[in-house]
Short mmCIF file of C-alpha atoms in Angstrom, two decimals:
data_model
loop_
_atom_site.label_atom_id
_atom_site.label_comp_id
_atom_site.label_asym_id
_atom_site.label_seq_id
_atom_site.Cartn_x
_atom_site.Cartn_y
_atom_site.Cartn_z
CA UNK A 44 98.36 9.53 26.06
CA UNK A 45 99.59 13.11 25.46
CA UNK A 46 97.61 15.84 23.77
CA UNK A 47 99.67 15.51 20.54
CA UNK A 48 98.71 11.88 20.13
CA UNK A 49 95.20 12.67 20.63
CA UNK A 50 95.29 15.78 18.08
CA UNK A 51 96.73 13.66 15.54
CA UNK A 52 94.53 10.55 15.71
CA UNK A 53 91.32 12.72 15.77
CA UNK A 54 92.43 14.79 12.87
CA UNK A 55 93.45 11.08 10.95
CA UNK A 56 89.85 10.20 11.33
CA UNK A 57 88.51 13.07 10.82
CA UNK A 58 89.92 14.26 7.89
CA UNK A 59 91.07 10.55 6.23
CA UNK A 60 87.69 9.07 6.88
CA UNK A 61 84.65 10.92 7.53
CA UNK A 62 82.44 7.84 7.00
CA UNK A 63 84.59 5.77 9.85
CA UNK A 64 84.60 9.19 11.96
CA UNK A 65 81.03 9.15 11.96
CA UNK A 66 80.30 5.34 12.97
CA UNK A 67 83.66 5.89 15.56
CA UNK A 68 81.64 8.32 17.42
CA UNK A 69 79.13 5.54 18.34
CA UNK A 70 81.30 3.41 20.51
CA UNK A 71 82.13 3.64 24.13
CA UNK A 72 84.52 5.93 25.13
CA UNK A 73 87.30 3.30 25.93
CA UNK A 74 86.39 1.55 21.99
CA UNK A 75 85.95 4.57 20.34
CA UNK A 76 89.91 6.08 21.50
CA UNK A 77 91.21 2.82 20.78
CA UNK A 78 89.83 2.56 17.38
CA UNK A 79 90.81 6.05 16.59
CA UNK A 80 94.38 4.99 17.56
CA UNK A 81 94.19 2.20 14.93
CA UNK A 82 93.08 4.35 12.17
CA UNK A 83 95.51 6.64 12.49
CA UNK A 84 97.86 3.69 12.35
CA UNK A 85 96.44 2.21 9.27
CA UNK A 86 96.41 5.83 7.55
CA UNK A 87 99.41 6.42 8.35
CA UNK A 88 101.16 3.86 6.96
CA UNK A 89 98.77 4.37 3.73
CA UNK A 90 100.26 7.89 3.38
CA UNK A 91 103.58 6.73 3.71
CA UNK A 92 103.67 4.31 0.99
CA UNK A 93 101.51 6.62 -1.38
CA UNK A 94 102.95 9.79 -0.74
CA UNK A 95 99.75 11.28 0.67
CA UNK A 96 98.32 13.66 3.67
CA UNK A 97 95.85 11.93 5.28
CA UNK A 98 94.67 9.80 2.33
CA UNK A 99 94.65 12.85 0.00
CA UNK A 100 97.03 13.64 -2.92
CA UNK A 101 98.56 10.41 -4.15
CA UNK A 102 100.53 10.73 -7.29
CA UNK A 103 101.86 8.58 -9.74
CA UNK A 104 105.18 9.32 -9.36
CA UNK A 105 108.42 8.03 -8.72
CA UNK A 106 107.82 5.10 -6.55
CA UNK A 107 111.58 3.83 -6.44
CA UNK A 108 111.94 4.61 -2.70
CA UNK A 109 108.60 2.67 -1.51
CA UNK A 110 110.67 -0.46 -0.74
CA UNK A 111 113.11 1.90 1.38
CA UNK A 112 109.46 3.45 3.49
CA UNK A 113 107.75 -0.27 3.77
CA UNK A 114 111.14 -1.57 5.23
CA UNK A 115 111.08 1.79 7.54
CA UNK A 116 107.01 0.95 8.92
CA UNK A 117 107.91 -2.91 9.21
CA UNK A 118 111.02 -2.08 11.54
CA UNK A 119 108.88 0.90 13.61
CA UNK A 120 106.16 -1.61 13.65
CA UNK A 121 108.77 -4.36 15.45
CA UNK A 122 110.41 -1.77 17.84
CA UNK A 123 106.99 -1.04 19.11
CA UNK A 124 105.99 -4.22 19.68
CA UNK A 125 109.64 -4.30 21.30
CA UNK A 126 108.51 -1.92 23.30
CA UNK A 127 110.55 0.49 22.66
CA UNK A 128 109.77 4.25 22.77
CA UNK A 129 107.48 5.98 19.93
CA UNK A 130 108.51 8.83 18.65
CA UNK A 131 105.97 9.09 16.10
CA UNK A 132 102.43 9.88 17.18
CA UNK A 133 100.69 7.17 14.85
CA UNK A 134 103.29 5.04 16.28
CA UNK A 135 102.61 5.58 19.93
CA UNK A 136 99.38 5.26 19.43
CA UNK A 137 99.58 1.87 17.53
CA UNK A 138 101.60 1.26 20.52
CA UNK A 139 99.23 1.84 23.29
CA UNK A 140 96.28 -0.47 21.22
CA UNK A 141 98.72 -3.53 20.42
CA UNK A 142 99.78 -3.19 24.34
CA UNK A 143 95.94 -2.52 25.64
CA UNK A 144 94.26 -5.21 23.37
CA UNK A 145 96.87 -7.47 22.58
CA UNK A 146 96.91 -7.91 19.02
CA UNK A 147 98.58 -10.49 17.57
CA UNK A 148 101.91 -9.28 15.84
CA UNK A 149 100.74 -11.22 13.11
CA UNK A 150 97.80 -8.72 12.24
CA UNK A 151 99.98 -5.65 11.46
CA UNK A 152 102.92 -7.09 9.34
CA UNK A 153 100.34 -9.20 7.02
CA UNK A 154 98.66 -5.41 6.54
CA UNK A 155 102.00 -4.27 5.74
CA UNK A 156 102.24 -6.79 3.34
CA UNK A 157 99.35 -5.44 1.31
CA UNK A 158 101.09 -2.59 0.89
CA UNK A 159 104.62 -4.22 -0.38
CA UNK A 160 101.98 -5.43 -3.11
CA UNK A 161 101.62 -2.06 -4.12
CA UNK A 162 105.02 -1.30 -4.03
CA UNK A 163 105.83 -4.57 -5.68
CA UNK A 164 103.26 -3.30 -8.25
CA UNK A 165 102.07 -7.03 -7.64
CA UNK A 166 99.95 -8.74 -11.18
CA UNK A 167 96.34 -9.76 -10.04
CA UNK A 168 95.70 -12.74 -12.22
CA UNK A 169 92.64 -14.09 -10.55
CA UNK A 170 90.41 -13.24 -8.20
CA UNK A 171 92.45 -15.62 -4.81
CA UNK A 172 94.82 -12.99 -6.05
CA UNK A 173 92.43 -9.71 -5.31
CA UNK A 174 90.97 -11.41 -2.34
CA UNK A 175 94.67 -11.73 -1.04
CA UNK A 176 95.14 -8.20 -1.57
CA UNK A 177 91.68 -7.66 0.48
CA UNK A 178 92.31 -9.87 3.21
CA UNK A 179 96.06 -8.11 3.80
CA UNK A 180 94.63 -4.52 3.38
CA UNK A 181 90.89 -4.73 5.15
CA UNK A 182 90.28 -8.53 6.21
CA UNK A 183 93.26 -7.93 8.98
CA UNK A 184 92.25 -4.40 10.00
CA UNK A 185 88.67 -6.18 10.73
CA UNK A 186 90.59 -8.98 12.95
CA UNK A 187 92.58 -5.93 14.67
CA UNK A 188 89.17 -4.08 15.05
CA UNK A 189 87.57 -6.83 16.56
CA UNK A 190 89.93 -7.22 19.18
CA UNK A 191 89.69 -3.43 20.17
CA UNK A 192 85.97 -4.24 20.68
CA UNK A 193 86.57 -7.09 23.22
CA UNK A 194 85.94 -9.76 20.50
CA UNK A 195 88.17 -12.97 20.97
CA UNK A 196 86.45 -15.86 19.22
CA UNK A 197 87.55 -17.74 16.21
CA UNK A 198 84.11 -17.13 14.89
CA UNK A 199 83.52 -13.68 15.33
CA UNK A 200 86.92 -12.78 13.77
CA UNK A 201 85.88 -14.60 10.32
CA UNK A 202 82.86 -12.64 9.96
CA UNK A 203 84.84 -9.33 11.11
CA UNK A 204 87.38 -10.53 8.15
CA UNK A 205 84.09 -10.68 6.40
CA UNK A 206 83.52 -7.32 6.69
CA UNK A 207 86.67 -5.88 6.03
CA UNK A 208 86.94 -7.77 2.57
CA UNK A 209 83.24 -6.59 1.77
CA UNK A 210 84.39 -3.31 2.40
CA UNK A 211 87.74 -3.93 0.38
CA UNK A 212 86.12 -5.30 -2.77
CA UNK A 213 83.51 -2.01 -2.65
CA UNK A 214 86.57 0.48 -2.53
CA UNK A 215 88.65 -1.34 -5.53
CA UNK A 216 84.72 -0.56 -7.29
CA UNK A 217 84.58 2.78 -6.48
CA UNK A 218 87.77 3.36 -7.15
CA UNK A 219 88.96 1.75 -10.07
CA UNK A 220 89.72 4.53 -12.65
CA UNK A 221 91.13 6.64 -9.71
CA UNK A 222 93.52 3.51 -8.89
CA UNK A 223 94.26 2.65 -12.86
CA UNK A 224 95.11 6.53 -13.57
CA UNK A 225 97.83 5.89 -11.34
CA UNK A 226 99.52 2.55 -12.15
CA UNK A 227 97.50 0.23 -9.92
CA UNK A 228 94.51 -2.26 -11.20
CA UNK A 229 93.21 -4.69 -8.91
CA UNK A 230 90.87 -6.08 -10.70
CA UNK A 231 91.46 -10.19 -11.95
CA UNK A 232 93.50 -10.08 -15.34
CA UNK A 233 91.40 -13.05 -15.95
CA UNK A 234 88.09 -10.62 -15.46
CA UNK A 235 89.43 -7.81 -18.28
CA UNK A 236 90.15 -10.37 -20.35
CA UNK A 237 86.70 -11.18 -20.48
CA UNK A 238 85.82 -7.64 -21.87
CA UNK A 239 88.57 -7.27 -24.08
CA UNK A 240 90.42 -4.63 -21.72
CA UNK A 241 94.05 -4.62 -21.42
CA UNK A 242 95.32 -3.45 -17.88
CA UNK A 243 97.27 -0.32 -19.30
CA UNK A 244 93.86 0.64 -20.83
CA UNK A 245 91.42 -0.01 -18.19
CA UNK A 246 91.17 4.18 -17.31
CA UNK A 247 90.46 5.06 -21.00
CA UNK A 248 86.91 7.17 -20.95
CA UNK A 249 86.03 3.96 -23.92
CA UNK A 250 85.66 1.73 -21.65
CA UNK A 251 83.28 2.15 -18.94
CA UNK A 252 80.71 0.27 -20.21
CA UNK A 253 82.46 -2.86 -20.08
CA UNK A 254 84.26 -1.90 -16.79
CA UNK A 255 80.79 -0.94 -15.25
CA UNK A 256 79.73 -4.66 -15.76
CA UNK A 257 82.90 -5.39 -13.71
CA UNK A 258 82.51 -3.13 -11.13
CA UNK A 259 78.63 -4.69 -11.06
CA UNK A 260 80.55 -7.99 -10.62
CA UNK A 261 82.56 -6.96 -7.93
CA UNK A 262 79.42 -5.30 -5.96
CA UNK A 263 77.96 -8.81 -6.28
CA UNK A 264 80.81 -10.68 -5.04
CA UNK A 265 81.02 -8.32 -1.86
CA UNK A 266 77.34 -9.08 -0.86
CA UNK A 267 77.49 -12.25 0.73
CA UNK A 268 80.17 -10.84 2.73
CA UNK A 269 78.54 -8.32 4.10
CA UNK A 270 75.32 -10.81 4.61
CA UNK A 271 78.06 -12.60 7.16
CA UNK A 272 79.77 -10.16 8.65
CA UNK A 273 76.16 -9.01 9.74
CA UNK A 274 76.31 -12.60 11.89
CA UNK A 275 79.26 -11.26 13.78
CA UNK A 276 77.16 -8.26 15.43
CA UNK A 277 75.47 -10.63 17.90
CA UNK A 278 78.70 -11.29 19.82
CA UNK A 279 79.86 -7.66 20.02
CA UNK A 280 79.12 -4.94 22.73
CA UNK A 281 75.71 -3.13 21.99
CA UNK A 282 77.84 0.20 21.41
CA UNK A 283 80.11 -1.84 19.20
CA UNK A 284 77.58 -3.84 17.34
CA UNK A 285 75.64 -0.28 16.42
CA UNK A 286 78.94 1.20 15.47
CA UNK A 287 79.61 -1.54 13.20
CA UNK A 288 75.90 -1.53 11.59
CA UNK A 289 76.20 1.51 10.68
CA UNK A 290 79.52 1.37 9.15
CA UNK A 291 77.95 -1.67 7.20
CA UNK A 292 75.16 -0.39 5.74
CA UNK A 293 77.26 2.97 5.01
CA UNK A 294 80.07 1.66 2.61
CA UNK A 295 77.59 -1.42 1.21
CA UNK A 296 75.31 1.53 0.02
CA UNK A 297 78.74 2.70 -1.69
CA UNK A 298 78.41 -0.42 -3.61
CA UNK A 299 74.73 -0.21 -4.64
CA UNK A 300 75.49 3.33 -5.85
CA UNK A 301 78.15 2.23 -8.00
CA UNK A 302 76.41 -0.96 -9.71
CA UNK A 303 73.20 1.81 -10.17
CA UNK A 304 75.59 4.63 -12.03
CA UNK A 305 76.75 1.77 -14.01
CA UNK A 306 79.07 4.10 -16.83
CA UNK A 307 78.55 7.12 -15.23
CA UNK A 308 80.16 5.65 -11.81
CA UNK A 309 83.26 7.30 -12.13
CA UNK A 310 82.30 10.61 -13.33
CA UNK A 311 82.14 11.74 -9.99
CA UNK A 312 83.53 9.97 -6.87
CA UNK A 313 80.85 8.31 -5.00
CA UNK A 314 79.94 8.91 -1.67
CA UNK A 315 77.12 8.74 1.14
CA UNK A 316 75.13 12.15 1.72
CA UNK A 317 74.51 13.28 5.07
CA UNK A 318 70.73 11.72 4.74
CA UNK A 319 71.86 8.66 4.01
CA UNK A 320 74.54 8.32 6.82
CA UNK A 321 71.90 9.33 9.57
CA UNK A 322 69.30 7.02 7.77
CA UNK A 323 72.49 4.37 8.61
CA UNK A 324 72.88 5.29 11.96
CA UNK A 325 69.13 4.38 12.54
CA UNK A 326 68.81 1.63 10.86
CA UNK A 327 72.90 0.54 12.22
CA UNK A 328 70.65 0.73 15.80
CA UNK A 329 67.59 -1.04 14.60
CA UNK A 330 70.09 -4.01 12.72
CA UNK A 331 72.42 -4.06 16.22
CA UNK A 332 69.54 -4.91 18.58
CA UNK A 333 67.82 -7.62 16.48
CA UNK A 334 71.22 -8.98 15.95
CA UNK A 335 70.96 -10.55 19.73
CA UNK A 336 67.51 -12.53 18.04
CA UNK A 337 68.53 -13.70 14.45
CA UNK A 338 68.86 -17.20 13.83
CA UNK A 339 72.68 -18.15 13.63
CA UNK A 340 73.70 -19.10 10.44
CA UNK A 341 77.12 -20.99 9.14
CA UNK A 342 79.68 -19.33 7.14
CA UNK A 343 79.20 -20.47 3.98
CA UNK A 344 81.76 -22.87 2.78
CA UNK A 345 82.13 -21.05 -0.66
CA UNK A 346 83.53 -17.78 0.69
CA UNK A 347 87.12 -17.10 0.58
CA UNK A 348 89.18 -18.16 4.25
CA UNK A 349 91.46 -16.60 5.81
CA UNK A 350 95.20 -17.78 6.40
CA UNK A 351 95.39 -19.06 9.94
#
């Protein structure tokens, strides 16, 4: 892989994610360049459909071309599983991880097709319909993960789904009067109904009381997730399960912060402080090892499956 590859995928991570960066850094070297190749991937298709720079100045917008740049990443995405030279570095790198890990073709085009929801400026009606929207957007890039870290089995890719919608369903929390300012609300029509919000209103300042009670809601629904994506550590490389942990306990404390701030949640975005993260990364280790001793436990049947 040439130098500019490797320049852009660090700088992806580095700058798009510093969370991911961080956990990234634990995995083996082989793992870690791999996953960093994904990211950038994943990012860069994000920025393309939003009209960002590494996941950083979205706008509203006109968004009449986004059909015109998801049709552009769905073809690149085909030519290089075709095989056919990247020009691109996010593409040659996607290249060199579908090729090194063989990931299913599948994977990629059902994340693309979370974004033609946004561009589709798709209605969520119920919560199958968020949970859709997770799976395609996080659930997938968890399968894709996985298979970068060596993990094959049925099994272990449901609970790495797991953890991408956990991690889905914390974001849309976090971030739901940054989305709504700009046009996109995933939360359940069915849900704002409940409060007496209408969906062109759910960023009004008047609000947040009742939309705190659904970003609560949403915190809640993600935990069980997490509880089984924590299952899936046991069958990953000791590097990879630590990575992982960490990663977990990371973006789930993004979740407890924004059920605690409960109005005040969007006042300011929140985040993980430095403390916290290396608290994480202890703990990530701690969680990783026991992992190999905890008592297997089923998926539970009332959590949402993915398509097979």
């Amino acid at each position: 892989m040439n130098d500019r590859v490797i320049d852009h995928c660090t700088q992806a991570i580095n700058v798009g994610s510093k969370s991911f960066a961080a956990a990234a850094k634990l995995f083996d070297e082989r793992t870690r360049q791999s996953a960093v190749m994904l990211y950038a991937w994943c990012r860069h298709c994000d920025d393309v459909i939003d009209g960002q720079t590494l996941g950083h100045g979205q706008l509203a917008g006109d968004r009449s071309t986004g059909e015109a740049r998801l049709a552009e990443l769905v073809d690149l995405t085909e030519r290089a599983y075709a095989g056919e030279p990247m020009v691109d570095p996010a593409f040659a790198a996607f290249q060199q991880v579908i090729q090194r890990h063989r990931i299913p073709k599948a994977h990629p085009l059902e994340h693309l097709a979370g974004f033609r929801m946004d561009v589709q400026d798709y209605r969520y009606q119920t919560l199958d319909d968020t949970l859709l929207y997770c799976y395609r957007v996080a659930g997938v890039v968890g399968l894709m993960m996985a298979r970068v870290m060596g993990a094959e089995a049925e099994p272990t890719l449901d609970r790495a789904c797991d953890l991408g919608l956990a991690f889905q369903l914390t974001n849309i929390a976090r971030d739901i009067v940054e989305d709504a300012e700009i046009g996109r609300v995933y939360l359940p029509a069915e849900w704002l109904a409940e409060v007496g919000i209408a969906e062109d209103e759910v960023a009004l300042p008047q609000h947040r009381a009742a939309l705190a009670t659904l970003a609560a809601r949403l915190v809640d629904l993600a935990e069980p997730y997490y509880q089984s994506a924590s299952q899936g550590l046991r069958d990953l490389p000791r590097r990879s399960a630590w990575s992982i942990a960490t990663a977990h306990g990371v973006y789930r404390q993004i979740g407890v912060e924004v059920k605690a701030r409960g109005a005040a949640a969007w006042d300011a975005r929140v985040s993980t402080s430095k403390g916290q993260k290396l608290q994480f990364l202890l703990g990530g280790g701690v969680l990783a090892l026991a992992s190999r001793q905890m008592p297997f436990r089923p998926r539970p049947d009332g959590l949402w499956r993915r398509p097979r």
